[in-house]
């Protein structure tokens, strides 16, 4: 991997083409060329120094360095492979499994609604999945709201003005769904609702 060492020494993002795979090589711990600083990110284990896939766009990933998030886009025609942690041709990329865990929300009386519907989406054995669109619904499938996950893989929303029928159903729980993208499998979860 001499080319990777050269890219690391230069602190630059290099694009490698090896056996049909397009690999993004930027120095571990150093944002590479072509990175766009977009927002602060938490300096926590699992985020700092990690290359995180975008749960909504298979060609994008982000890298956090010293509390700043840098967004990358794979070269045209390639996707981010979260298993191999590199850009790859779509037909060579792995489909990485995800897990969705829903929490406990609270039913409110005035106005009739639900507060704190929440979910966490992870991949690769517990790594946070940012940018994933999560749909929250009643057990009969009526959509309540949709939210995107943060850098810590969490999504949440509140809903006011629900019907009595929806309130009755919510006391039995709610569902969460991440449909997935071409490189990340979808997943589902079920949460609980308590009366306030």
PDB file of N, CA and C in Angstrom, residues 69-146:
ATOM      1  N   UNK A  69     -17.147  18.032  11.467  1.00  0.00           N
ATOM      2  CA  UNK A  69     -17.592  17.020  10.518  1.00  0.00           C
ATOM      3  C   UNK A  69     -17.194  17.428   9.109  1.00  0.00           C
ATOM      4  N   UNK A  70     -16.599  16.490   8.384  1.00  0.00           N
ATOM      5  CA  UNK A  70     -16.226  16.690   6.983  1.00  0.00           C
ATOM      6  C   UNK A  70     -17.037  15.710   6.144  1.00  0.00           C
ATOM      7  N   UNK A  71     -17.699  16.221   5.114  1.00  0.00           N
ATOM      8  CA  UNK A  71     -18.501  15.374   4.237  1.00  0.00           C
ATOM      9  C   UNK A  71     -17.740  15.066   2.958  1.00  0.00           C
ATOM     10  N   UNK A  72     -17.852  13.833   2.515  1.00  0.00           N
ATOM     11  CA  UNK A  72     -17.199  13.371   1.296  1.00  0.00           C
ATOM     12  C   UNK A  72     -18.234  12.778   0.363  1.00  0.00           C
ATOM     13  N   UNK A  73     -17.975  12.847  -0.913  1.00  0.00           N
ATOM     14  CA  UNK A  73     -18.773  12.163  -1.917  1.00  0.00           C
ATOM     15  C   UNK A  73     -17.833  11.274  -2.711  1.00  0.00           C
ATOM     16  N   UNK A  74     -18.213  10.022  -2.877  1.00  0.00           N
ATOM     17  CA  UNK A  74     -17.398   9.096  -3.655  1.00  0.00           C
ATOM     18  C   UNK A  74     -17.348   9.569  -5.109  1.00  0.00           C
ATOM     19  N   UNK A  75     -16.314   9.155  -5.845  1.00  0.00           N
ATOM     20  CA  UNK A  75     -16.238   9.506  -7.268  1.00  0.00           C
ATOM     21  C   UNK A  75     -17.511   9.065  -7.993  1.00  0.00           C
ATOM     22  N   UNK A  76     -17.862   9.789  -9.041  1.00  0.00           N
ATOM     23  CA  UNK A  76     -19.082   9.505  -9.793  1.00  0.00           C
ATOM     24  C   UNK A  76     -19.150   8.036 -10.176  1.00  0.00           C
ATOM     25  N   UNK A  77     -20.320   7.450  -9.978  1.00  0.00           N
ATOM     26  CA  UNK A  77     -20.533   6.048 -10.337  1.00  0.00           C
ATOM     27  C   UNK A  77     -20.124   5.065  -9.259  1.00  0.00           C
ATOM     28  N   UNK A  78     -19.652   5.551  -8.105  1.00  0.00           N
ATOM     29  CA  UNK A  78     -19.279   4.634  -7.028  1.00  0.00           C
ATOM     30  C   UNK A  78     -20.100   4.947  -5.778  1.00  0.00           C
ATOM     31  N   UNK A  79     -20.084   4.017  -4.840  1.00  0.00           N
ATOM     32  CA  UNK A  79     -20.842   4.137  -3.594  1.00  0.00           C
ATOM     33  C   UNK A  79     -19.920   3.860  -2.410  1.00  0.00           C
ATOM     34  N   UNK A  80     -20.333   4.308  -1.226  1.00  0.00           N
ATOM     35  CA  UNK A  80     -19.557   4.052  -0.014  1.00  0.00           C
ATOM     36  C   UNK A  80     -19.904   2.669   0.508  1.00  0.00           C
ATOM     37  N   UNK A  81     -18.893   1.819   0.648  1.00  0.00           N
ATOM     38  CA  UNK A  81     -19.043   0.471   1.183  1.00  0.00           C
ATOM     39  C   UNK A  81     -18.726   0.539   2.673  1.00  0.00           C
ATOM     40  N   UNK A  82     -19.766   0.477   3.520  1.00  0.00           N
ATOM     41  CA  UNK A  82     -19.573   0.622   4.969  1.00  0.00           C
ATOM     42  C   UNK A  82     -18.842  -0.564   5.582  1.00  0.00           C
ATOM     43  N   UNK A  83     -18.850  -1.707   4.906  1.00  0.00           N
ATOM     44  CA  UNK A  83     -18.136  -2.879   5.412  1.00  0.00           C
ATOM     45  C   UNK A  83     -16.634  -2.733   5.179  1.00  0.00           C
ATOM     46  N   UNK A  84     -16.243  -2.400   3.940  1.00  0.00           N
ATOM     47  CA  UNK A  84     -14.823  -2.250   3.613  1.00  0.00           C
ATOM     48  C   UNK A  84     -14.299  -0.843   3.895  1.00  0.00           C
ATOM     49  N   UNK A  85     -15.219   0.102   4.208  1.00  0.00           N
ATOM     50  CA  UNK A  85     -14.869   1.493   4.519  1.00  0.00           C
ATOM     51  C   UNK A  85     -14.085   2.151   3.385  1.00  0.00           C
ATOM     52  N   UNK A  86     -14.644   2.026   2.187  1.00  0.00           N
ATOM     53  CA  UNK A  86     -14.052   2.650   1.007  1.00  0.00           C
ATOM     54  C   UNK A  86     -15.118   2.783  -0.079  1.00  0.00           C
ATOM     55  N   UNK A  87     -14.842   3.655  -1.033  1.00  0.00           N
ATOM     56  CA  UNK A  87     -15.735   3.782  -2.184  1.00  0.00           C
ATOM     57  C   UNK A  87     -15.521   2.570  -3.091  1.00  0.00           C
ATOM     58  N   UNK A  88     -16.610   2.096  -3.699  1.00  0.00           N
ATOM     59  CA  UNK A  88     -16.530   0.904  -4.541  1.00  0.00           C
ATOM     60  C   UNK A  88     -17.555   1.000  -5.662  1.00  0.00           C
ATOM     61  N   UNK A  89     -17.337   0.227  -6.693  1.00  0.00           N
ATOM     62  CA  UNK A  89     -18.321   0.125  -7.763  1.00  0.00           C
ATOM     63  C   UNK A  89     -19.588  -0.482  -7.147  1.00  0.00           C
ATOM     64  N   UNK A  90     -20.775  -0.018  -7.547  1.00  0.00           N
ATOM     65  CA  UNK A  90     -22.016  -0.517  -6.938  1.00  0.00           C
ATOM     66  C   UNK A  90     -22.150  -2.046  -6.947  1.00  0.00           C
ATOM     67  N   UNK A  91     -21.696  -2.705  -8.001  1.00  0.00           N
ATOM     68  CA  UNK A  91     -21.816  -4.163  -8.063  1.00  0.00           C
ATOM     69  C   UNK A  91     -20.783  -4.887  -7.199  1.00  0.00           C
ATOM     70  N   UNK A  92     -19.806  -4.171  -6.664  1.00  0.00           N
ATOM     71  CA  UNK A  92     -18.783  -4.772  -5.794  1.00  0.00           C
ATOM     72  C   UNK A  92     -19.030  -4.466  -4.319  1.00  0.00           C
ATOM     73  N   UNK A  93     -19.885  -3.473  -4.025  1.00  0.00           N
ATOM     74  CA  UNK A  93     -20.114  -3.031  -2.645  1.00  0.00           C
ATOM     75  C   UNK A  93     -20.954  -4.034  -1.867  1.00  0.00           C
ATOM     76  N   UNK A  94     -20.631  -4.178  -0.595  1.00  0.00           N
ATOM     77  CA  UNK A  94     -21.410  -5.018   0.309  1.00  0.00           C
ATOM     78  C   UNK A  94     -22.693  -4.298   0.697  1.00  0.00           C
ATOM     79  N   UNK A  95     -23.700  -5.061   1.052  1.00  0.00           N
ATOM     80  CA  UNK A  95     -24.892  -4.496   1.685  1.00  0.00           C
ATOM     81  C   UNK A  95     -24.730  -4.787   3.171  1.00  0.00           C
ATOM     82  N   UNK A  96     -24.555  -3.735   3.941  1.00  0.00           N
ATOM     83  CA  UNK A  96     -24.295  -3.858   5.375  1.00  0.00           C
ATOM     84  C   UNK A  96     -25.617  -3.848   6.137  1.00  0.00           C
ATOM     85  N   UNK A  97     -25.744  -4.738   7.101  1.00  0.00           N
ATOM     86  CA  UNK A  97     -26.955  -4.817   7.916  1.00  0.00           C
ATOM     87  C   UNK A  97     -27.071  -3.642   8.875  1.00  0.00           C
ATOM     88  N   UNK A  98     -28.295  -3.294   9.221  1.00  0.00           N
ATOM     89  CA  UNK A  98     -28.552  -2.247  10.206  1.00  0.00           C
ATOM     90  C   UNK A  98     -29.449  -2.798  11.302  1.00  0.00           C
ATOM     91  N   UNK A  99     -29.499  -2.067  12.393  1.00  0.00           N
ATOM     92  CA  UNK A  99     -30.374  -2.425  13.504  1.00  0.00           C
ATOM     93  C   UNK A  99     -31.082  -1.159  13.965  1.00  0.00           C
ATOM     94  N   UNK A 100     -32.343  -1.268  14.285  1.00  0.00           N
ATOM     95  CA  UNK A 100     -33.125  -0.115  14.716  1.00  0.00           C
ATOM     96  C   UNK A 100     -33.762  -0.435  16.066  1.00  0.00           C
ATOM     97  N   UNK A 101     -33.491   0.405  17.047  1.00  0.00           N
ATOM     98  CA  UNK A 101     -34.049   0.204  18.378  1.00  0.00           C
ATOM     99  C   UNK A 101     -34.897   1.414  18.736  1.00  0.00           C
ATOM    100  N   UNK A 102     -36.169   1.185  19.062  1.00  0.00           N
ATOM    101  CA  UNK A 102     -37.082   2.259  19.449  1.00  0.00           C
ATOM    102  C   UNK A 102     -37.175   2.321  20.967  1.00  0.00           C
ATOM    103  N   UNK A 103     -37.433   3.525  21.473  1.00  0.00           N
ATOM    104  CA  UNK A 103     -37.513   3.730  22.919  1.00  0.00           C
ATOM    105  C   UNK A 103     -38.936   3.949  23.395  1.00  0.00           C
ATOM    106  N   UNK A 104     -39.043   4.609  24.546  1.00  0.00           N
ATOM    107  CA  UNK A 104     -40.337   4.887  25.168  1.00  0.00           C
ATOM    108  C   UNK A 104     -40.735   6.333  24.931  1.00  0.00           C
ATOM    109  N   UNK A 105     -41.997   6.542  24.525  1.00  0.00           N
ATOM    110  CA  UNK A 105     -42.554   7.882  24.308  1.00  0.00           C
ATOM    111  C   UNK A 105     -43.696   8.081  25.308  1.00  0.00           C
ATOM    112  N   UNK A 106     -44.191   9.324  25.387  1.00  0.00           N
ATOM    113  CA  UNK A 106     -45.266   9.641  26.335  1.00  0.00           C
ATOM    114  C   UNK A 106     -46.483  10.199  25.608  1.00  0.00           C
ATOM    115  N   UNK A 107     -47.652   9.661  25.953  1.00  0.00           N
ATOM    116  CA  UNK A 107     -48.910  10.149  25.417  1.00  0.00           C
ATOM    117  C   UNK A 107     -49.300  11.394  26.213  1.00  0.00           C
ATOM    118  N   UNK A 108     -49.687  12.459  25.524  1.00  0.00           N
ATOM    119  CA  UNK A 108     -50.113  13.692  26.200  1.00  0.00           C
ATOM    120  C   UNK A 108     -51.612  13.877  26.003  1.00  0.00           C
ATOM    121  N   UNK A 109     -52.249  14.546  26.980  1.00  0.00           N
ATOM    122  CA  UNK A 109     -53.705  14.730  26.920  1.00  0.00           C
ATOM    123  C   UNK A 109     -54.113  16.047  26.292  1.00  0.00           C
ATOM    124  N   UNK A 110     -53.418  17.121  26.598  1.00  0.00           N
ATOM    125  CA  UNK A 110     -53.795  18.442  26.088  1.00  0.00           C
ATOM    126  C   UNK A 110     -52.594  19.123  25.478  1.00  0.00           C
ATOM    127  N   UNK A 111     -52.502  19.216  24.180  1.00  0.00           N
ATOM    128  CA  UNK A 111     -53.388  18.558  23.210  1.00  0.00           C
ATOM    129  C   UNK A 111     -53.078  17.070  23.152  1.00  0.00           C
ATOM    130  N   UNK A 112     -54.043  16.316  22.654  1.00  0.00           N
ATOM    131  CA  UNK A 112     -53.863  14.872  22.523  1.00  0.00           C
ATOM    132  C   UNK A 112     -52.741  14.624  21.522  1.00  0.00           C
ATOM    133  N   UNK A 113     -51.703  13.959  21.977  1.00  0.00           N
ATOM    134  CA  UNK A 113     -50.551  13.726  21.112  1.00  0.00           C
ATOM    135  C   UNK A 113     -49.567  12.769  21.758  1.00  0.00           C
ATOM    136  N   UNK A 114     -48.411  12.688  21.169  1.00  0.00           N
ATOM    137  CA  UNK A 114     -47.348  11.833  21.701  1.00  0.00           C
ATOM    138  C   UNK A 114     -46.039  12.608  21.626  1.00  0.00           C
ATOM    139  N   UNK A 115     -45.284  12.586  22.708  1.00  0.00           N
ATOM    140  CA  UNK A 115     -44.001  13.286  22.793  1.00  0.00           C
ATOM    141  C   UNK A 115     -42.865  12.275  22.929  1.00  0.00           C
ATOM    142  N   UNK A 116     -41.780  12.546  22.236  1.00  0.00           N
ATOM    143  CA  UNK A 116     -40.573  11.744  22.408  1.00  0.00           C
ATOM    144  C   UNK A 116     -40.546  10.408  21.706  1.00  0.00           C
ATOM    145  N   UNK A 117     -41.241  10.302  20.561  1.00  0.00           N
ATOM    146  CA  UNK A 117     -41.035   9.100  19.749  1.00  0.00           C
ATOM    147  C   UNK A 117     -39.554   9.094  19.401  1.00  0.00           C
ATOM    148  N   UNK A 118     -38.860   7.998  19.596  1.00  0.00           N
ATOM    149  CA  UNK A 118     -37.412   8.008  19.381  1.00  0.00           C
ATOM    150  C   UNK A 118     -36.898   6.662  18.917  1.00  0.00           C
ATOM    151  N   UNK A 119     -35.781   6.724  18.199  1.00  0.00           N
ATOM    152  CA  UNK A 119     -35.160   5.504  17.680  1.00  0.00           C
ATOM    153  C   UNK A 119     -33.671   5.736  17.480  1.00  0.00           C
ATOM    154  N   UNK A 120     -32.927   4.657  17.509  1.00  0.00           N
ATOM    155  CA  UNK A 120     -31.491   4.702  17.220  1.00  0.00           C
ATOM    156  C   UNK A 120     -31.198   3.667  16.147  1.00  0.00           C
ATOM    157  N   UNK A 121     -30.511   4.129  15.082  1.00  0.00           N
ATOM    158  CA  UNK A 121     -30.141   3.228  13.992  1.00  0.00           C
ATOM    159  C   UNK A 121     -28.638   3.018  14.044  1.00  0.00           C
ATOM    160  N   UNK A 122     -28.229   1.761  14.014  1.00  0.00           N
ATOM    161  CA  UNK A 122     -26.805   1.419  14.024  1.00  0.00           C
ATOM    162  C   UNK A 122     -26.519   0.427  12.894  1.00  0.00           C
ATOM    163  N   UNK A 123     -25.245   0.255  12.610  1.00  0.00           N
ATOM    164  CA  UNK A 123     -24.797  -0.711  11.604  1.00  0.00           C
ATOM    165  C   UNK A 123     -23.496  -1.319  12.103  1.00  0.00           C
ATOM    166  N   UNK A 124     -23.047  -2.380  11.485  1.00  0.00           N
ATOM    167  CA  UNK A 124     -21.732  -2.966  11.768  1.00  0.00           C
ATOM    168  C   UNK A 124     -21.511  -3.205  13.257  1.00  0.00           C
ATOM    169  N   UNK A 125     -22.476  -3.835  13.903  1.00  0.00           N
ATOM    170  CA  UNK A 125     -22.299  -4.205  15.299  1.00  0.00           C
ATOM    171  C   UNK A 125     -22.432  -3.068  16.299  1.00  0.00           C
ATOM    172  N   UNK A 126     -23.111  -2.005  15.960  1.00  0.00           N
ATOM    173  CA  UNK A 126     -23.358  -0.937  16.929  1.00  0.00           C
ATOM    174  C   UNK A 126     -22.827   0.435  16.565  1.00  0.00           C
ATOM    175  N   UNK A 127     -22.251   0.600  15.375  1.00  0.00           N
ATOM    176  CA  UNK A 127     -21.779   1.935  14.962  1.00  0.00           C
ATOM    177  C   UNK A 127     -22.979   2.800  14.594  1.00  0.00           C
ATOM    178  N   UNK A 128     -22.936   4.069  14.960  1.00  0.00           N
ATOM    179  CA  UNK A 128     -24.033   5.001  14.687  1.00  0.00           C
ATOM    180  C   UNK A 128     -24.216   5.215  13.190  1.00  0.00           C
ATOM    181  N   UNK A 129     -25.483   5.334  12.756  1.00  0.00           N
ATOM    182  CA  UNK A 129     -25.780   5.580  11.347  1.00  0.00           C
ATOM    183  C   UNK A 129     -26.464   6.942  11.193  1.00  0.00           C
ATOM    184  N   UNK A 130     -25.721   7.968  10.761  1.00  0.00           N
ATOM    185  CA  UNK A 130     -26.335   9.284  10.553  1.00  0.00           C
ATOM    186  C   UNK A 130     -27.054   9.363   9.202  1.00  0.00           C
ATOM    187  N   UNK A 131     -28.009  10.287   9.093  1.00  0.00           N
ATOM    188  CA  UNK A 131     -28.670  10.566   7.828  1.00  0.00           C
ATOM    189  C   UNK A 131     -29.748   9.582   7.414  1.00  0.00           C
ATOM    190  N   UNK A 132     -30.082   8.635   8.288  1.00  0.00           N
ATOM    191  CA  UNK A 132     -31.105   7.643   7.961  1.00  0.00           C
ATOM    192  C   UNK A 132     -32.492   8.227   8.206  1.00  0.00           C
ATOM    193  N   UNK A 133     -33.399   8.050   7.273  1.00  0.00           N
ATOM    194  CA  UNK A 133     -34.774   8.517   7.425  1.00  0.00           C
ATOM    195  C   UNK A 133     -35.585   7.436   8.145  1.00  0.00           C
ATOM    196  N   UNK A 134     -36.102   7.781   9.331  1.00  0.00           N
ATOM    197  CA  UNK A 134     -36.857   6.840  10.151  1.00  0.00           C
ATOM    198  C   UNK A 134     -38.331   7.256  10.147  1.00  0.00           C
ATOM    199  N   UNK A 135     -39.209   6.314   9.860  1.00  0.00           N
ATOM    200  CA  UNK A 135     -40.648   6.562   9.882  1.00  0.00           C
ATOM    201  C   UNK A 135     -41.227   5.978  11.160  1.00  0.00           C
ATOM    202  N   UNK A 136     -41.977   6.789  11.895  1.00  0.00           N
ATOM    203  CA  UNK A 136     -42.650   6.383  13.125  1.00  0.00           C
ATOM    204  C   UNK A 136     -44.124   6.193  12.784  1.00  0.00           C
ATOM    205  N   UNK A 137     -44.724   5.080  13.203  1.00  0.00           N
ATOM    206  CA  UNK A 137     -46.111   4.780  12.839  1.00  0.00           C
ATOM    207  C   UNK A 137     -46.834   4.062  13.976  1.00  0.00           C
ATOM    208  N   UNK A 138     -48.174   4.084  13.899  1.00  0.00           N
ATOM    209  CA  UNK A 138     -48.975   3.292  14.828  1.00  0.00           C
ATOM    210  C   UNK A 138     -48.837   1.827  14.431  1.00  0.00           C
ATOM    211  N   UNK A 139     -49.316   0.936  15.281  1.00  0.00           N
ATOM    212  CA  UNK A 139     -49.194  -0.490  14.981  1.00  0.00           C
ATOM    213  C   UNK A 139     -49.980  -0.907  13.744  1.00  0.00           C
ATOM    214  N   UNK A 140     -51.018  -0.123  13.365  1.00  0.00           N
ATOM    215  CA  UNK A 140     -51.757  -0.465  12.149  1.00  0.00           C
ATOM    216  C   UNK A 140     -51.127   0.127  10.894  1.00  0.00           C
ATOM    217  N   UNK A 141     -49.975   0.816  11.055  1.00  0.00           N
ATOM    218  CA  UNK A 141     -49.250   1.333   9.905  1.00  0.00           C
ATOM    219  C   UNK A 141     -49.513   2.784   9.554  1.00  0.00           C
ATOM    220  N   UNK A 142     -50.304   3.503  10.341  1.00  0.00           N
ATOM    221  CA  UNK A 142     -50.569   4.912  10.081  1.00  0.00           C
ATOM    222  C   UNK A 142     -49.324   5.726  10.448  1.00  0.00           C
ATOM    223  N   UNK A 143     -48.750   6.419   9.460  1.00  0.00           N
ATOM    224  CA  UNK A 143     -47.538   7.202   9.702  1.00  0.00           C
ATOM    225  C   UNK A 143     -47.841   8.379  10.622  1.00  0.00           C
ATOM    226  N   UNK A 144     -47.012   8.545  11.640  1.00  0.00           N
ATOM    227  CA  UNK A 144     -47.131   9.660  12.579  1.00  0.00           C
ATOM    228  C   UNK A 144     -46.175  10.788  12.203  1.00  0.00           C
ATOM    229  N   UNK A 145     -44.928  10.432  11.883  1.00  0.00           N
ATOM    230  CA  UNK A 145     -43.914  11.420  11.516  1.00  0.00           C
ATOM    231  C   UNK A 145     -42.697  10.700  10.956  1.00  0.00           C
ATOM    232  N   UNK A 146     -41.805  11.471  10.375  1.00  0.00           N
ATOM    233  CA  UNK A 146     -40.546  10.963   9.846  1.00  0.00           C
ATOM    234  C   UNK A 146     -39.439  11.895  10.314  1.00  0.00           C
TER     235      UNK A 146
END
